[in-house]
mmCIF file of C-alpha atoms and ligand atoms in Angstrom:
data_model
loop_
_atom_site.group_PDB
_atom_site.id
_atom_site.type_symbol
_atom_site.label_atom_id
_atom_site.label_comp_id
_atom_site.label_asym_id
_atom_site.label_seq_id
_atom_site.Cartn_x
_atom_site.Cartn_y
_atom_site.Cartn_z
ATOM 1 C CA MET A 1 20.449 21.867 21.897
ATOM 2 C CA LYS A 2 18.508 18.676 21.050
ATOM 3 C CA ASP A 3 19.275 16.912 17.719
ATOM 4 C CA ILE A 4 16.557 17.044 15.079
ATOM 5 C CA ALA A 5 15.425 13.629 13.804
ATOM 6 C CA HIS A 6 14.469 14.748 10.292
ATOM 7 C CA GLY A 7 11.879 12.360 8.914
ATOM 8 C CA LEU A 8 12.029 10.571 12.308
ATOM 9 C CA GLU A 9 14.528 8.201 10.677
ATOM 10 C CA GLY A 10 15.758 5.580 13.118
ATOM 11 C CA ILE A 11 13.429 6.774 15.906
ATOM 12 C CA VAL A 12 11.407 4.047 17.638
ATOM 13 C CA VAL A 13 8.028 5.499 18.606
ATOM 14 C CA ALA A 14 6.067 2.436 19.724
ATOM 15 C CA GLU A 15 6.225 -1.177 20.781
ATOM 16 C CA THR A 16 4.139 -3.329 18.483
ATOM 17 C CA ALA A 17 3.137 -6.955 18.207
ATOM 18 C CA LEU A 18 1.769 -6.398 14.705
ATOM 19 C CA SER A 19 4.633 -6.422 12.222
ATOM 20 C CA HIS A 20 8.391 -6.128 12.032
ATOM 21 C CA VAL A 21 10.502 -4.760 9.184
ATOM 22 C CA ASP A 22 14.134 -5.883 9.220
ATOM 23 C CA GLY A 23 15.715 -3.525 6.732
ATOM 24 C CA GLU A 24 19.159 -5.131 6.798
ATOM 25 C CA ARG A 25 17.971 -8.694 6.237
ATOM 26 C CA GLY A 26 15.099 -7.757 3.964
ATOM 27 C CA GLU A 27 12.569 -9.491 6.147
ATOM 28 C CA LEU A 28 8.978 -8.572 6.923
ATOM 29 C CA ILE A 29 7.199 -10.420 9.700
ATOM 30 C CA ILE A 30 3.465 -9.913 10.054
ATOM 31 C CA ALA A 31 1.984 -11.069 13.373
ATOM 32 C CA GLY A 32 4.688 -13.659 13.823
ATOM 33 C CA THR A 33 4.929 -15.041 10.285
ATOM 34 C CA ARG A 34 7.192 -14.045 7.410
ATOM 35 C CA VAL A 35 5.351 -12.322 4.566
ATOM 36 C CA ASP A 36 6.424 -14.962 2.040
ATOM 37 C CA GLU A 37 4.797 -17.615 4.247
ATOM 38 C CA LEU A 38 1.567 -15.601 4.545
ATOM 39 C CA SER A 39 0.913 -14.113 1.120
ATOM 40 C CA GLY A 40 -0.623 -16.724 -1.160
ATOM 41 C CA VAL A 41 -1.002 -19.059 1.822
ATOM 42 C CA GLN A 42 -3.484 -17.432 4.225
ATOM 43 C CA LYS A 43 -6.497 -15.439 3.148
ATOM 44 C CA PHE A 44 -6.819 -11.720 3.826
ATOM 45 C CA GLU A 45 -9.554 -12.338 6.414
ATOM 46 C CA GLN A 46 -7.362 -14.844 8.284
ATOM 47 C CA VAL A 47 -4.447 -12.444 8.511
ATOM 48 C CA ALA A 48 -6.787 -9.607 9.548
ATOM 49 C CA ALA A 49 -8.170 -11.858 12.304
ATOM 50 C CA THR A 50 -4.645 -12.504 13.604
ATOM 51 C CA LEU A 51 -3.821 -8.793 13.533
ATOM 52 C CA TRP A 52 -7.078 -7.892 15.246
ATOM 53 C CA ASN A 53 -6.642 -10.656 17.805
ATOM 54 C CA VAL A 54 -10.045 -12.212 17.078
ATOM 55 C CA GLU A 55 -11.100 -15.770 16.170
ATOM 56 C CA ARG A 56 -12.616 -15.037 12.804
ATOM 57 C CA VAL A 57 -13.317 -12.103 10.491
ATOM 58 C CA ASP A 58 -16.343 -12.074 8.172
ATOM 59 C CA LEU A 59 -16.421 -8.948 6.047
ATOM 60 C CA GLY A 60 -19.403 -10.022 3.874
ATOM 61 C CA PRO A 61 -22.339 -8.552 5.841
ATOM 62 C CA ALA A 62 -20.338 -5.376 6.478
ATOM 63 C CA ARG A 63 -19.740 -5.019 2.718
ATOM 64 C CA VAL A 64 -23.508 -5.145 2.209
ATOM 65 C CA GLU A 65 -23.974 -2.398 4.805
ATOM 66 C CA ALA A 66 -21.256 -0.306 3.161
ATOM 67 C CA PHE A 67 -22.914 -0.697 -0.232
ATOM 68 C CA ALA A 68 -26.180 0.608 1.249
ATOM 69 C CA ARG A 69 -24.300 3.774 2.244
ATOM 70 C CA LEU A 70 -23.263 4.609 -1.330
ATOM 71 C CA SER A 71 -26.346 6.764 -1.853
ATOM 72 C CA THR A 72 -25.428 8.851 1.196
ATOM 73 C CA LEU A 73 -21.923 9.724 0.044
ATOM 74 C CA GLY A 74 -22.882 12.789 -1.988
ATOM 75 C CA GLY A 75 -20.281 13.600 -4.612
ATOM 76 C CA ALA A 76 -17.438 11.692 -2.930
ATOM 77 C CA LEU A 77 -17.311 8.950 -5.536
ATOM 78 C CA GLU A 78 -17.552 11.471 -8.367
ATOM 79 C CA LEU A 79 -14.069 12.815 -7.592
ATOM 80 C CA SER A 80 -11.664 12.044 -10.417
ATOM 81 C CA ASP A 81 -8.794 10.737 -8.271
ATOM 82 C CA GLY A 82 -9.417 7.398 -6.570
ATOM 83 C CA MET A 83 -7.629 8.310 -3.359
ATOM 84 C CA ASP A 84 -9.473 11.629 -3.115
ATOM 85 C CA ALA A 85 -12.708 9.695 -3.572
ATOM 86 C CA LEU A 86 -11.764 7.064 -1.002
ATOM 87 C CA ARG A 87 -10.730 9.713 1.523
ATOM 88 C CA ALA A 88 -13.961 11.641 1.024
ATOM 89 C CA ALA A 89 -16.088 8.478 1.219
ATOM 90 C CA MET A 90 -14.369 7.042 4.300
ATOM 91 C CA ALA A 91 -14.702 10.422 6.022
ATOM 92 C CA GLN A 92 -18.468 10.102 5.833
ATOM 93 C CA LEU A 93 -18.686 6.826 7.718
ATOM 94 C CA PRO A 94 -20.211 7.116 11.188
ATOM 95 C CA SER A 95 -17.456 7.548 13.733
ATOM 96 C CA SER A 96 -18.824 4.634 15.780
ATOM 97 C CA LEU A 97 -17.859 1.963 13.207
ATOM 98 C CA ASP A 98 -15.505 -0.889 14.075
ATOM 99 C CA ALA A 99 -12.588 -2.453 12.201
ATOM 100 C CA THR A 100 -14.777 -4.956 10.299
ATOM 101 C CA HIS A 101 -17.065 -2.240 8.935
ATOM 102 C CA VAL A 102 -14.286 0.204 8.117
ATOM 103 C CA THR A 103 -12.243 -2.475 6.318
ATOM 104 C CA ALA A 104 -15.254 -3.742 4.387
ATOM 105 C CA ALA A 105 -16.160 -0.193 3.379
ATOM 106 C CA GLY A 106 -12.709 0.362 1.888
ATOM 107 C CA GLY A 107 -13.211 -2.435 -0.644
ATOM 108 C CA VAL A 108 -16.783 -1.471 -1.494
ATOM 109 C CA PHE A 109 -16.018 2.247 -1.962
ATOM 110 C CA ALA A 110 -12.897 1.625 -4.065
ATOM 111 C CA ALA A 111 -14.789 -0.760 -6.343
ATOM 112 C CA ALA A 112 -17.818 1.533 -6.657
ATOM 113 C CA TRP A 113 -15.576 4.506 -7.484
ATOM 114 C CA SER A 114 -13.844 2.504 -10.207
ATOM 115 C CA ARG A 115 -17.175 1.461 -11.771
ATOM 116 C CA LYS A 116 -18.479 5.030 -11.702
ATOM 117 C CA ARG A 117 -15.276 6.307 -13.276
ATOM 118 C CA ALA A 118 -15.802 3.833 -16.118
ATOM 119 C CA GLY A 119 -19.398 5.037 -16.508
ATOM 120 C CA LEU A 120 -20.800 1.805 -15.067
ATOM 121 C CA ALA A 121 -23.218 1.142 -12.230
ATOM 122 C CA PRO A 122 -21.706 -0.160 -8.955
ATOM 123 C CA ILE A 123 -22.131 -3.891 -8.392
ATOM 124 C CA ALA A 124 -23.662 -5.043 -5.098
ATOM 125 C CA PRO A 125 -21.464 -7.220 -2.873
ATOM 126 C CA ASP A 126 -21.961 -10.950 -2.466
ATOM 127 C CA PRO A 127 -21.533 -11.481 1.274
ATOM 128 C CA LYS A 128 -20.717 -15.170 0.856
ATOM 129 C CA LEU A 129 -17.533 -14.516 -1.101
ATOM 130 C CA PRO A 130 -14.081 -13.906 0.336
ATOM 131 C CA HIS A 131 -13.149 -10.227 0.425
ATOM 132 C CA ALA A 132 -10.596 -10.306 -2.415
ATOM 133 C CA THR A 133 -12.913 -12.273 -4.693
ATOM 134 C CA ASP A 134 -15.834 -9.962 -4.036
ATOM 135 C CA VAL A 135 -13.797 -6.779 -4.432
ATOM 136 C CA LEU A 136 -12.526 -8.030 -7.791
ATOM 137 C CA ARG A 137 -16.053 -9.004 -8.830
ATOM 138 C CA MET A 138 -17.396 -5.595 -7.772
ATOM 139 C CA VAL A 139 -14.751 -3.937 -9.963
ATOM 140 C CA LYS A 140 -14.781 -6.174 -13.028
ATOM 141 C CA GLY A 141 -18.149 -7.883 -12.893
ATOM 142 C CA GLU A 142 -16.488 -11.302 -12.578
ATOM 143 C CA ALA A 143 -13.636 -12.899 -10.644
ATOM 144 C CA THR A 144 -11.960 -16.170 -11.521
ATOM 145 C CA ASP A 145 -10.387 -18.149 -8.676
ATOM 146 C CA THR A 146 -6.937 -17.587 -10.159
ATOM 147 C CA LEU A 147 -7.222 -13.800 -10.350
ATOM 148 C CA ALA A 148 -8.941 -13.586 -6.961
ATOM 149 C CA ALA A 149 -6.103 -15.618 -5.398
ATOM 150 C CA ALA A 150 -3.567 -13.207 -6.874
ATOM 151 C CA LEU A 151 -5.436 -10.188 -5.510
ATOM 152 C CA ASP A 152 -5.754 -11.901 -2.133
ATOM 153 C CA ALA A 153 -1.984 -12.535 -2.111
ATOM 154 C CA TYR A 154 -1.474 -8.830 -2.845
ATOM 155 C CA LEU A 155 -3.835 -7.632 -0.083
ATOM 156 C CA VAL A 156 -2.015 -9.860 2.413
ATOM 157 C CA ALA A 157 1.420 -8.707 1.234
ATOM 158 C CA VAL A 158 0.520 -5.068 1.963
ATOM 159 C CA ILE A 159 -1.693 -5.554 5.019
ATOM 160 C CA ASP A 160 0.829 -4.167 7.492
ATOM 161 C CA HIS A 161 4.364 -2.828 7.412
ATOM 162 C CA GLY A 162 5.756 -1.480 10.651
ATOM 163 C CA MET A 163 5.662 2.236 11.344
ATOM 164 C CA ASN A 164 5.156 3.426 7.759
ATOM 165 C CA ALA A 165 3.868 6.956 7.156
ATOM 166 C CA SER A 166 0.158 6.138 6.855
ATOM 167 C CA THR A 167 0.209 3.816 9.871
ATOM 168 C CA PHE A 168 2.004 6.465 11.887
ATOM 169 C CA THR A 169 -0.641 8.967 10.771
ATOM 170 C CA ALA A 170 -3.383 6.635 11.973
ATOM 171 C CA ARG A 171 -1.608 6.170 15.296
ATOM 172 C CA VAL A 172 -1.101 9.914 15.785
ATOM 173 C CA ILE A 173 -4.825 10.472 15.274
ATOM 174 C CA ALA A 174 -5.731 7.536 17.528
ATOM 175 C CA SER A 175 -3.332 8.825 20.177
ATOM 176 C CA THR A 176 -5.583 11.848 20.726
ATOM 177 C CA GLN A 177 -8.423 9.395 21.543
ATOM 178 C CA SER A 178 -10.115 10.273 18.281
ATOM 179 C CA ASP A 179 -12.138 7.577 16.495
ATOM 180 C CA LEU A 180 -11.152 4.806 14.057
ATOM 181 C CA VAL A 181 -12.849 6.412 11.048
ATOM 182 C CA SER A 182 -10.896 9.641 11.567
ATOM 183 C CA ALA A 183 -7.654 7.692 11.926
ATOM 184 C CA VAL A 184 -8.256 5.695 8.741
ATOM 185 C CA THR A 185 -9.349 8.766 6.786
ATOM 186 C CA GLY A 186 -6.114 10.515 7.719
ATOM 187 C CA ALA A 187 -4.131 7.409 6.810
ATOM 188 C CA VAL A 188 -5.696 7.336 3.333
ATOM 189 C CA GLY A 189 -4.425 10.878 2.824
ATOM 190 C CA ALA A 190 -0.898 9.865 3.850
ATOM 191 C CA LEU A 191 -0.905 6.794 1.616
ATOM 192 C CA LYS A 192 -1.813 8.831 -1.455
ATOM 193 C CA GLY A 193 1.604 10.454 -1.881
ATOM 194 C CA PRO A 194 4.059 9.066 -4.465
ATOM 195 C CA LEU A 195 6.750 8.546 -1.831
ATOM 196 C CA HIS A 196 4.396 6.100 -0.103
ATOM 197 C CA GLY A 197 1.504 4.362 -1.883
ATOM 198 C CA GLY A 198 1.214 6.498 -4.977
ATOM 199 C CA ALA A 199 4.093 4.917 -6.899
ATOM 200 C CA PRO A 200 2.641 1.883 -8.759
ATOM 201 C CA GLY A 201 0.762 3.923 -11.379
ATOM 202 C CA PRO A 202 3.981 5.799 -12.263
ATOM 203 C CA VAL A 203 5.842 2.437 -12.334
ATOM 204 C CA LEU A 204 3.476 1.277 -15.065
ATOM 205 C CA ASP A 205 3.984 4.590 -16.883
ATOM 206 C CA MET A 206 7.722 3.946 -16.684
ATOM 207 C CA LEU A 207 7.420 0.416 -18.094
ATOM 208 C CA GLU A 208 5.312 1.748 -20.937
ATOM 209 C CA ALA A 209 7.723 4.586 -21.662
ATOM 210 C CA VAL A 210 10.710 2.205 -21.645
ATOM 211 C CA GLY A 211 8.856 -0.213 -23.921
ATOM 212 C CA ARG A 212 11.723 -2.664 -24.479
ATOM 213 C CA PRO A 213 14.554 -3.888 -22.235
ATOM 214 C CA GLU A 214 17.239 -2.426 -24.483
ATOM 215 C CA ASN A 215 15.800 1.090 -23.953
ATOM 216 C CA ALA A 216 15.937 0.854 -20.157
ATOM 217 C CA GLU A 217 19.426 2.180 -19.508
ATOM 218 C CA ALA A 218 19.137 5.312 -21.668
ATOM 219 C CA TRP A 219 15.647 6.056 -20.351
ATOM 220 C CA LEU A 220 16.642 5.669 -16.703
ATOM 221 C CA ARG A 221 19.801 7.760 -17.092
ATOM 222 C CA CYS A 222 17.758 10.497 -18.715
ATOM 223 C CA GLU A 223 15.273 10.477 -15.819
ATOM 224 C CA LEU A 224 18.034 10.736 -13.240
ATOM 225 C CA GLU A 225 19.756 13.509 -15.213
ATOM 226 C CA ALA A 226 16.456 15.397 -15.160
ATOM 227 C CA GLY A 227 16.424 15.051 -11.355
ATOM 228 C CA ARG A 228 13.488 12.646 -11.265
ATOM 229 C CA ARG A 229 13.257 9.575 -9.048
ATOM 230 C CA VAL A 230 12.815 6.074 -10.375
ATOM 231 C CA MET A 231 9.452 4.980 -9.038
ATOM 232 C CA GLY A 232 9.300 1.593 -7.320
ATOM 233 C CA MET A 233 12.962 1.778 -6.328
ATOM 234 C CA GLY A 234 14.438 2.646 -2.946
ATOM 235 C CA HIS A 235 13.104 2.420 0.579
ATOM 236 C CA ARG A 236 13.611 4.236 3.844
ATOM 237 C CA VAL A 237 14.087 1.051 5.861
ATOM 238 C CA TYR A 238 15.124 -1.730 3.455
ATOM 239 C CA LYS A 239 18.795 -1.755 2.573
ATOM 240 C CA VAL A 240 18.205 -4.781 0.349
ATOM 241 C CA ARG A 241 15.373 -5.750 -1.976
ATOM 242 C CA ASP A 242 11.938 -5.340 -0.386
ATOM 243 C CA PRO A 243 10.733 -8.901 0.406
ATOM 244 C CA ARG A 244 7.276 -7.979 -0.864
ATOM 245 C CA ALA A 245 8.753 -7.435 -4.339
ATOM 246 C CA ALA A 246 9.685 -11.137 -4.389
ATOM 247 C CA VAL A 247 6.279 -12.167 -3.034
ATOM 248 C CA LEU A 248 4.426 -10.191 -5.700
ATOM 249 C CA GLU A 249 6.784 -11.325 -8.448
ATOM 250 C CA ARG A 250 6.015 -14.891 -7.369
ATOM 251 C CA ALA A 251 2.275 -14.170 -7.486
ATOM 252 C CA VAL A 252 2.640 -13.009 -11.099
ATOM 253 C CA GLU A 253 4.543 -16.237 -11.884
ATOM 254 C CA VAL A 254 1.679 -18.237 -10.353
ATOM 255 C CA LEU A 255 -0.747 -16.364 -12.606
ATOM 256 C CA GLU A 256 1.399 -17.230 -15.606
ATOM 257 C CA LYS A 257 1.429 -20.902 -14.595
ATOM 258 C CA HIS A 258 -2.360 -20.756 -14.611
ATOM 259 C CA GLY A 259 -2.358 -19.373 -18.130
ATOM 260 C CA VAL A 260 -2.810 -15.665 -17.294
ATOM 261 C CA SER A 261 0.092 -14.169 -19.154
ATOM 262 C CA SER A 262 1.638 -10.934 -18.015
ATOM 263 C CA SER A 263 2.832 -8.711 -20.807
ATOM 264 C CA ARG A 264 4.980 -6.795 -18.320
ATOM 265 C CA LEU A 265 6.876 -9.331 -16.209
ATOM 266 C CA THR A 266 9.873 -9.834 -18.510
ATOM 267 C CA LEU A 267 10.228 -6.114 -19.112
ATOM 268 C CA ALA A 268 9.808 -5.320 -15.408
ATOM 269 C CA ARG A 269 12.577 -7.744 -14.471
ATOM 270 C CA ALA A 270 14.887 -6.250 -17.068
ATOM 271 C CA VAL A 271 14.120 -2.670 -15.985
ATOM 272 C CA GLU A 272 14.631 -3.578 -12.321
ATOM 273 C CA LYS A 273 18.040 -5.043 -13.102
ATOM 274 C CA VAL A 274 19.188 -1.969 -15.003
ATOM 275 C CA ALA A 275 17.657 0.449 -12.470
ATOM 276 C CA THR A 276 19.461 -1.301 -9.605
ATOM 277 C CA ARG A 277 22.769 -0.986 -11.441
ATOM 278 C CA VAL A 278 22.287 2.618 -12.573
ATOM 279 C CA LEU A 279 21.150 3.736 -9.091
ATOM 280 C CA ALA A 280 24.076 1.912 -7.444
ATOM 281 C CA ALA A 281 26.491 3.792 -9.706
ATOM 282 C CA ARG A 282 24.843 7.115 -8.921
ATOM 283 C CA TYR A 283 24.376 6.555 -5.178
ATOM 284 C CA PRO A 284 27.238 4.210 -4.187
ATOM 285 C CA ASP A 285 26.584 4.849 -0.476
ATOM 286 C CA ARG A 286 22.899 3.923 -0.629
ATOM 287 C CA SER A 287 21.251 0.686 -1.606
ATOM 288 C CA LEU A 288 18.313 1.572 -3.824
ATOM 289 C CA GLN A 289 16.527 -1.614 -4.830
ATOM 290 C CA ALA A 290 13.026 -2.615 -5.872
ATOM 291 C CA ASN A 291 10.285 -1.892 -3.358
ATOM 292 C CA VAL A 292 6.750 -3.250 -3.072
ATOM 293 C CA GLU A 293 5.383 -0.835 -5.667
ATOM 294 C CA PHE A 294 7.518 -2.148 -8.511
ATOM 295 C CA TYR A 295 5.757 -5.513 -8.767
ATOM 296 C CA THR A 296 2.455 -4.160 -7.451
ATOM 297 C CA ALA A 297 2.142 -2.440 -10.797
ATOM 298 C CA VAL A 298 2.827 -5.674 -12.687
ATOM 299 C CA LEU A 299 0.546 -7.806 -10.525
ATOM 300 C CA LEU A 300 -2.474 -5.503 -10.393
ATOM 301 C CA ASP A 301 -2.181 -4.825 -14.105
ATOM 302 C CA THR A 302 -2.091 -8.571 -14.819
ATOM 303 C CA VAL A 303 -5.119 -9.082 -12.576
ATOM 304 C CA GLY A 304 -6.880 -6.626 -14.876
ATOM 305 C CA LEU A 305 -7.305 -3.657 -12.577
ATOM 306 C CA PRO A 306 -7.036 -0.162 -14.058
ATOM 307 C CA ARG A 307 -3.997 1.809 -12.898
ATOM 308 C CA SER A 308 -6.239 4.459 -11.354
ATOM 309 C CA LEU A 309 -7.215 1.779 -8.838
ATOM 310 C CA PHE A 310 -3.688 0.721 -7.836
ATOM 311 C CA THR A 311 -3.266 3.038 -4.856
ATOM 312 C CA PRO A 312 -6.881 2.648 -3.675
ATOM 313 C CA MET A 313 -6.291 -1.131 -3.789
ATOM 314 C CA PHE A 314 -3.234 -0.661 -1.554
ATOM 315 C CA ALA A 315 -5.584 1.088 0.906
ATOM 316 C CA VAL A 316 -8.087 -1.800 0.640
ATOM 317 C CA GLY A 317 -5.382 -4.094 2.034
ATOM 318 C CA ARG A 318 -3.603 -1.723 4.414
ATOM 319 C CA VAL A 319 -6.817 -0.576 6.108
ATOM 320 C CA ALA A 320 -6.823 -3.815 8.127
ATOM 321 C CA GLY A 321 -3.345 -2.978 9.404
ATOM 322 C CA TRP A 322 -4.361 0.593 10.238
ATOM 323 C CA CYS A 323 -7.290 -0.744 12.285
ATOM 324 C CA ALA A 324 -4.964 -3.069 14.197
ATOM 325 C CA HIS A 325 -2.559 -0.215 14.937
ATOM 326 C CA VAL A 326 -5.362 2.039 16.133
ATOM 327 C CA ALA A 327 -6.471 -0.668 18.587
ATOM 328 C CA GLU A 328 -2.886 -1.217 19.741
ATOM 329 C CA GLN A 329 -2.277 2.518 20.105
ATOM 330 C CA ARG A 330 -5.408 2.854 22.212
ATOM 331 C CA ALA A 331 -4.403 -0.076 24.390
ATOM 332 C CA THR A 332 -0.747 0.678 24.915
ATOM 333 C CA GLY A 333 0.099 4.111 23.535
ATOM 334 C CA ARG A 334 0.382 7.636 24.769
ATOM 335 C CA LEU A 335 -0.465 10.966 23.102
ATOM 336 C CA ILE A 336 2.057 11.370 20.257
ATOM 337 C CA ARG A 337 3.385 14.870 20.538
ATOM 338 C CA PRO A 338 6.930 15.559 19.332
ATOM 339 C CA GLU A 339 8.640 18.936 19.446
ATOM 340 C CA SER A 340 9.985 21.348 16.868
ATOM 341 C CA ARG A 341 12.829 23.849 16.899
ATOM 342 C CA TYR A 342 11.761 27.462 16.393
ATOM 343 C CA VAL A 343 14.124 29.101 13.911
ATOM 344 C CA ARG A 344 12.470 32.451 13.072
ATOM 345 C CA PRO A 345 14.967 35.209 13.849
ATOM 346 C CA SER A 346 13.825 37.284 16.798
ATOM 347 C CA LYS A 347 12.660 40.816 16.025
ATOM 348 C CA PRO A 348 15.368 43.432 16.498
HETATM 349 N N1 COA B 1 15.320 7.205 -7.669
HETATM 350 C C1 COA B 1 16.297 8.128 -7.710
HETATM 351 N N2 COA B 1 16.902 8.623 -6.618
HETATM 352 C C2 COA B 1 16.491 8.147 -5.441
HETATM 353 C C3 COA B 1 15.501 7.182 -5.318
HETATM 354 C C4 COA B 1 14.899 6.711 -6.492
HETATM 355 N N3 COA B 1 13.922 5.804 -6.460
HETATM 356 N N4 COA B 1 15.305 6.908 -4.022
HETATM 357 C C5 COA B 1 16.146 7.689 -3.327
HETATM 358 N N5 COA B 1 16.874 8.433 -4.190
HETATM 359 C C6 COA B 1 17.882 9.405 -3.850
HETATM 360 C C7 COA B 1 17.258 10.770 -3.554
HETATM 361 O O1 COA B 1 17.064 11.528 -4.708
HETATM 362 C C8 COA B 1 18.267 11.379 -2.640
HETATM 363 O O2 COA B 1 19.332 11.874 -3.404
HETATM 364 P P1 COA B 1 20.049 13.267 -3.056
HETATM 365 O O3 COA B 1 20.683 13.017 -1.728
HETATM 366 O O4 COA B 1 20.990 13.446 -4.184
HETATM 367 O O5 COA B 1 18.949 14.275 -2.991
HETATM 368 C C9 COA B 1 18.791 10.181 -1.858
HETATM 369 O O6 COA B 1 18.550 9.035 -2.661
HETATM 370 C C10 COA B 1 18.092 10.026 -0.520
HETATM 371 O O7 COA B 1 16.697 10.141 -0.705
HETATM 372 P P2 COA B 1 15.685 10.320 0.511
HETATM 373 O O8 COA B 1 14.401 10.817 -0.049
HETATM 374 O O9 COA B 1 16.297 11.076 1.634
HETATM 375 O O10 COA B 1 15.584 8.846 1.025
HETATM 376 P P3 COA B 1 14.345 8.201 1.721
HETATM 377 O O11 COA B 1 14.867 7.225 2.686
HETATM 378 O O12 COA B 1 13.416 9.207 2.294
HETATM 379 O O13 COA B 1 13.667 7.515 0.451
HETATM 380 C C11 COA B 1 11.812 6.705 -0.732
HETATM 381 C C12 COA B 1 12.728 6.498 0.478
HETATM 382 C C13 COA B 1 10.918 5.479 -0.896
HETATM 383 C C14 COA B 1 10.954 7.926 -0.473
HETATM 384 C C15 COA B 1 12.673 6.917 -2.009
HETATM 385 O O14 COA B 1 13.533 5.824 -2.210
HETATM 386 C C16 COA B 1 11.823 7.190 -3.241
HETATM 387 O O15 COA B 1 11.417 8.335 -3.458
HETATM 388 N N6 COA B 1 11.535 6.145 -4.076
HETATM 389 C C17 COA B 1 10.714 6.322 -5.243
HETATM 390 C C18 COA B 1 9.236 6.374 -4.885
HETATM 391 C C19 COA B 1 8.706 5.027 -4.455
HETATM 392 O O16 COA B 1 9.013 4.006 -5.041
HETATM 393 N N7 COA B 1 7.851 5.061 -3.435
HETATM 394 C C20 COA B 1 7.260 3.864 -2.888
HETATM 395 C C21 COA B 1 7.888 3.524 -1.586
HETATM 396 S S1 COA B 1 7.356 1.953 -0.966
#
């Protein structure tokens, strides 16, 4: 009988030139460059261009087109959860759209949803601005260079990450020769879950509940006793600290150097330290350390984004990676169709 690869752990399902996750060394390489040499160095559009194998990416005009579609989205942006809204809005894009238009739409729809949720009118895009700057401006009404640079560093840090669950979802859909919009819509659904992209909101809840470093140990022990997971800790592939945690922590430090103080950084560092120790004691055979979501919460909060927008903002960055994987799957892949083992007892 064939072995079952539960969760497909350790199974290689594709060759890719897009990104590489080295879980032992704690290294993430995106299109040939380490994430710490990309995030805060190259702009989101530049990294998207490398992933898409094109000279240059200009998302501005496509943002304007996406904004013009808002009136056609029905009640999608009225949904109370940001990822539900994004999924419903993306699903309504014409299936003929390309990577530029789909990626631009992600930013416009997430920002418009956030404005509507706050009872405010959506802000039209400025096509001349870089994507991160304009997305921030469409959410908050203004975007300083410092905050926009931090958001840009975030979008680059999360743009692609090997065969993660949402990327795999997109590739499965693409492997049937379905369209890019369908693949991205499915990927949004996969990203929503707390074991994938849904963790940063709960990380902020945790920091608020802990309140002060000296409360961390008792609070964390209580959570584990109750059978709950510590959000922002642990990873399927990384056996050491997620390199994106360091990149995002650094981005918060840069903000602080520019006078944008983070009320959470000191507490987050203290909670991470205690959580690492408490989890190591409880799971001595595993290495449960901070993942990308831990400092995502601190960074996006410091940038001034509401927590309801944290996971949609992850999608705003990752959508460029999904598009690249869909193109690669189409070019090099095969229908993805694993097997299952039938275990229902046969009728007597
Ligand atoms: N807090 C507490 N326990 C954790 C944990 C965490 N953050 N992460 C893993 N564990 C425990 C599980 O409870 C499980 O224990 P058990 O064997 O006693 O049931 C064990 O470690 C293995 O967990 P499993 O879910 O099989 O590992 P995985 O490789 O699938 O886990 C994650 C990867 C990311 C899903 C997991 O670490 C997690 O749930 N983290 C918290 C959510 C999060 O931060 N998500 C964002 C990911 S980028």
